[in-house]
Coordinates of C-alpha atoms in Angstrom, one line a residue:
M1 CA 102.2 -154.6 -55.0
P2 CA 100.3 -157.8 -55.7
A3 CA 103.1 -159.2 -58.0
Q4 CA 105.6 -158.9 -55.2
L5 CA 103.3 -160.5 -52.7
T6 CA 102.7 -163.5 -55.0
R7 CA 106.5 -164.1 -55.1
R8 CA 106.8 -163.8 -51.4
Y9 CA 104.0 -166.4 -50.7
A10 CA 105.6 -168.8 -53.3
R11 CA 108.9 -168.6 -51.5
M12 CA 107.3 -169.2 -48.1
L13 CA 106.2 -172.6 -49.4
Q14 CA 109.9 -173.6 -49.2
D15 CA 110.6 -171.8 -45.9
E16 CA 110.2 -173.0 -42.4
Y17 CA 107.7 -170.3 -41.4
M18 CA 104.8 -168.8 -43.1
F19 CA 103.3 -165.5 -41.8
E20 CA 101.2 -162.6 -42.7
Y21 CA 102.3 -158.9 -42.5
T22 CA 99.6 -158.3 -39.9
E23 CA 101.1 -161.1 -37.8
A24 CA 104.5 -159.6 -38.1
L25 CA 103.2 -156.2 -37.0
D26 CA 101.4 -157.8 -34.0
T27 CA 104.7 -159.4 -33.0
I28 CA 106.6 -156.2 -33.2
D29 CA 104.1 -154.5 -30.9
S30 CA 104.7 -157.1 -28.3
L31 CA 108.5 -156.9 -28.3
T32 CA 110.2 -155.6 -25.1
Q33 CA 113.5 -153.9 -24.5
S34 CA 114.9 -157.2 -23.1
D35 CA 113.9 -159.0 -26.3
V36 CA 115.9 -156.5 -28.4
K37 CA 118.9 -156.7 -26.0
S38 CA 118.9 -160.5 -26.2
L39 CA 118.7 -160.4 -30.0
R40 CA 121.6 -157.9 -30.0
D41 CA 123.8 -160.0 -27.7
N42 CA 123.2 -163.2 -29.6
F43 CA 123.7 -161.6 -33.0
L44 CA 127.0 -159.9 -32.0
K45 CA 128.6 -162.8 -30.2
D46 CA 129.5 -164.6 -33.5
V47 CA 130.2 -161.9 -36.0
S48 CA 132.7 -162.7 -38.8
I49 CA 134.4 -160.7 -41.5
D50 CA 134.9 -162.4 -44.8
C51 CA 137.9 -160.9 -46.8
S52 CA 137.8 -161.3 -50.5
I53 CA 140.2 -159.5 -52.9
M54 CA 139.2 -159.2 -56.6
G55 CA 140.8 -157.4 -59.4
N56 CA 144.0 -157.3 -61.4
V57 CA 146.2 -158.4 -58.5
Q58 CA 148.8 -161.0 -58.4
Q59 CA 148.2 -163.9 -56.0
A60 CA 151.3 -163.0 -53.9
Q61 CA 150.2 -159.4 -53.6
A62 CA 146.6 -160.4 -52.7
G63 CA 148.1 -162.5 -49.9
K64 CA 150.0 -159.5 -48.6
Y65 CA 146.9 -157.4 -48.5
A66 CA 145.0 -160.1 -46.6
E67 CA 147.9 -160.3 -44.1
I68 CA 147.7 -156.5 -43.6
V69 CA 143.9 -156.7 -42.9
K70 CA 144.4 -159.6 -40.5
T71 CA 147.1 -157.7 -38.6
K72 CA 144.9 -154.6 -38.2
L73 CA 142.0 -156.7 -36.9
V74 CA 144.1 -158.6 -34.4
A75 CA 146.0 -155.5 -33.2
G76 CA 142.8 -153.5 -32.9
G77 CA 140.9 -155.9 -30.6
S78 CA 140.5 -159.5 -29.5
A79 CA 139.7 -160.9 -33.0
N80 CA 140.5 -164.5 -33.7
V81 CA 141.5 -165.1 -37.3
V82 CA 140.6 -168.5 -38.8
K83 CA 140.8 -169.8 -42.3
E84 CA 137.8 -171.9 -43.2
D85 CA 135.2 -172.7 -45.9
R86 CA 132.4 -170.3 -44.9
L87 CA 130.2 -171.5 -47.7
G88 CA 130.1 -175.0 -46.3
L89 CA 128.6 -173.7 -43.0
Y90 CA 125.4 -172.5 -44.5
T91 CA 122.4 -174.8 -44.4
Y92 CA 118.9 -173.9 -45.8
P93 CA 115.8 -175.7 -44.8
V94 CA 114.0 -176.5 -48.0
Y95 CA 110.6 -178.2 -48.3
K96 CA 110.0 -180.2 -51.3
L97 CA 106.6 -179.7 -52.9
P98 CA 104.5 -182.8 -53.5
K99 CA 105.1 -184.3 -56.9
N100 CA 102.3 -183.9 -59.5
K101 CA 100.3 -181.7 -57.1
T102 CA 99.0 -178.2 -57.6
L103 CA 99.1 -175.8 -54.6
I104 CA 96.9 -172.7 -54.9
I105 CA 97.3 -169.7 -52.6
R106 CA 94.7 -167.0 -52.8
K107 CA 95.1 -163.8 -50.8
S108 CA 93.2 -160.5 -50.8
V109 CA 95.3 -157.4 -50.9
M110 CA 95.2 -155.4 -47.7
N111 CA 94.6 -152.1 -49.4
P112 CA 90.9 -152.0 -50.5
D113 CA 91.8 -149.3 -53.1
E114 CA 94.4 -151.4 -54.8
P115 CA 93.3 -151.9 -58.4
N116 CA 95.8 -154.5 -59.4
S117 CA 95.6 -158.3 -59.4
G118 CA 98.8 -160.4 -59.4
V119 CA 99.2 -164.0 -60.4
L120 CA 102.4 -166.1 -60.1
T121 CA 102.5 -169.6 -61.6
Q122 CA 105.6 -171.4 -60.3
F123 CA 107.0 -174.8 -61.2
Q124 CA 109.5 -176.3 -58.8
I125 CA 112.0 -178.1 -61.1
G126 CA 114.6 -179.5 -58.7
P127 CA 118.1 -178.8 -57.4
I128 CA 120.3 -176.4 -59.5
E129 CA 123.0 -179.0 -59.6
S130 CA 122.3 -182.0 -61.8
N131 CA 120.8 -185.1 -60.2
G132 CA 118.2 -187.7 -61.1
P133 CA 117.8 -188.0 -64.9
Y134 CA 120.6 -185.4 -65.2
A135 CA 123.1 -187.2 -62.9
D136 CA 125.3 -188.2 -65.9
K137 CA 125.2 -184.7 -67.4
P138 CA 127.4 -181.6 -66.7
V139 CA 126.7 -180.3 -63.2
F140 CA 124.4 -177.3 -64.2
T141 CA 122.6 -178.9 -67.0
R142 CA 119.2 -178.5 -65.4
N143 CA 119.9 -174.8 -64.7
V144 CA 120.9 -174.2 -68.3
L145 CA 117.8 -175.9 -69.7
V146 CA 115.4 -173.9 -67.5
T147 CA 117.2 -170.7 -68.3
L148 CA 117.0 -171.5 -72.1
L149 CA 113.3 -172.2 -71.6
G150 CA 112.7 -168.8 -70.1
L151 CA 114.5 -167.1 -73.0
M152 CA 112.5 -169.0 -75.5
M153 CA 109.1 -168.3 -73.9
R154 CA 109.7 -164.7 -72.8
E155 CA 108.6 -162.9 -76.0
P156 CA 105.6 -165.2 -76.7
C157 CA 104.5 -164.9 -73.1
F158 CA 104.5 -161.1 -73.4
N159 CA 102.8 -161.1 -76.8
Y160 CA 100.0 -163.4 -75.7
L161 CA 99.3 -162.2 -72.2
R162 CA 100.1 -158.5 -72.6
T163 CA 99.5 -157.6 -76.3
Q164 CA 96.8 -160.0 -77.3
M165 CA 94.8 -160.6 -74.1
Q166 CA 95.8 -157.2 -72.5
L167 CA 95.8 -158.7 -69.0
G168 CA 98.4 -156.5 -67.5
Y169 CA 101.3 -154.2 -67.9
V170 CA 103.5 -156.9 -66.2
A171 CA 103.6 -160.2 -68.2
S172 CA 106.7 -162.3 -68.1
C173 CA 108.2 -165.7 -67.6
F174 CA 111.6 -166.3 -66.1
D175 CA 113.8 -168.9 -64.4
E176 CA 114.8 -168.4 -60.8
H177 CA 116.5 -170.3 -58.0
Y178 CA 115.8 -170.0 -54.3
K179 CA 117.8 -171.9 -51.7
D180 CA 119.5 -173.8 -54.6
I181 CA 116.1 -175.0 -55.9
Q182 CA 115.5 -174.2 -59.6
T183 CA 112.0 -172.9 -60.5
F184 CA 110.3 -171.6 -63.6
N185 CA 107.8 -168.8 -63.2
M186 CA 105.1 -166.9 -65.0
L187 CA 104.1 -163.6 -63.5
V188 CA 101.2 -161.2 -64.5
Q189 CA 100.0 -158.1 -62.8
G190 CA 97.2 -155.9 -64.2
S191 CA 94.2 -153.7 -63.3
R192 CA 91.7 -154.6 -66.0
E193 CA 88.3 -154.5 -64.3
D194 CA 86.9 -157.6 -66.1
A195 CA 90.1 -159.6 -65.7
G196 CA 90.8 -160.5 -62.1
A197 CA 93.1 -163.2 -60.7
D198 CA 90.9 -166.1 -61.9
V199 CA 90.8 -164.8 -65.5
I200 CA 94.6 -164.2 -65.5
A201 CA 95.3 -167.7 -64.2
L202 CA 93.0 -169.2 -66.8
E203 CA 94.8 -167.4 -69.6
M204 CA 98.2 -168.4 -68.2
D205 CA 97.2 -172.0 -68.4
K206 CA 96.0 -171.5 -72.0
F207 CA 99.3 -170.0 -72.9
L208 CA 101.2 -172.9 -71.4
N209 CA 99.2 -175.4 -73.4
I210 CA 99.8 -173.3 -76.6
Q211 CA 103.6 -173.4 -75.9
Y212 CA 103.6 -177.1 -75.1
D213 CA 101.8 -177.9 -78.4
F214 CA 104.2 -175.6 -80.3
F215 CA 107.3 -177.2 -78.8
N216 CA 106.0 -180.7 -79.3
S217 CA 105.1 -180.1 -82.9
S218 CA 108.3 -178.2 -83.8
R219 CA 110.8 -180.7 -82.4
N220 CA 110.7 -182.9 -85.5
T221 CA 110.6 -180.2 -88.1
P222 CA 113.7 -179.4 -90.2
D223 CA 114.2 -176.1 -88.5
G224 CA 113.5 -177.5 -85.1
L225 CA 112.8 -174.8 -82.5
Q226 CA 114.3 -172.0 -84.5
L227 CA 110.7 -171.0 -85.4
C228 CA 109.0 -168.8 -82.8
P229 CA 105.2 -168.4 -82.4
T230 CA 103.9 -164.8 -82.6

């Protein structure tokens, strides 16, 4: 579906590689049995099992369960049991988008009979953990603020883009994080013949301006942001 493709392309902006489905299919067709064997051997040579015990269990009892699992693994093969911080071993290549720049990706759907258009507007906010202007705040202040923004804009987003403008049956805004980077998203998918991707994107920009004006004008009112536009 177009909406799913828009999210995939947006994530690729932060990834090391960017490819099309057709390129992936071409690569699959060129794979040989030796390629698969090499992948298998490299994948299996460093397999680890992470044991976590959750539930209404005392710490001492959980330790006993872990020892039982460890004994079974060692007795059943040549397993080496180590205790380490596995989370600290993961590294994610993340590419920071240029500040104050707008990147536009336009792609045609592969299915010529697909009636839907999908548009995703994504704002890369920054790391989930607080830094920069939030360095002196609690660790997840940025994450909380972006989540709150999504909750505040969700209903007005649906009302304007779906109910009033009738641009699509999918119309939402939401916070998200990918590779520990916080983003704010607006997503619309619809099949209205006179409202393709360009029209949807234009109306999404209008909605953002409406919300900005509302937040800006409401911050000094007695009720603050308790009011909600309809």
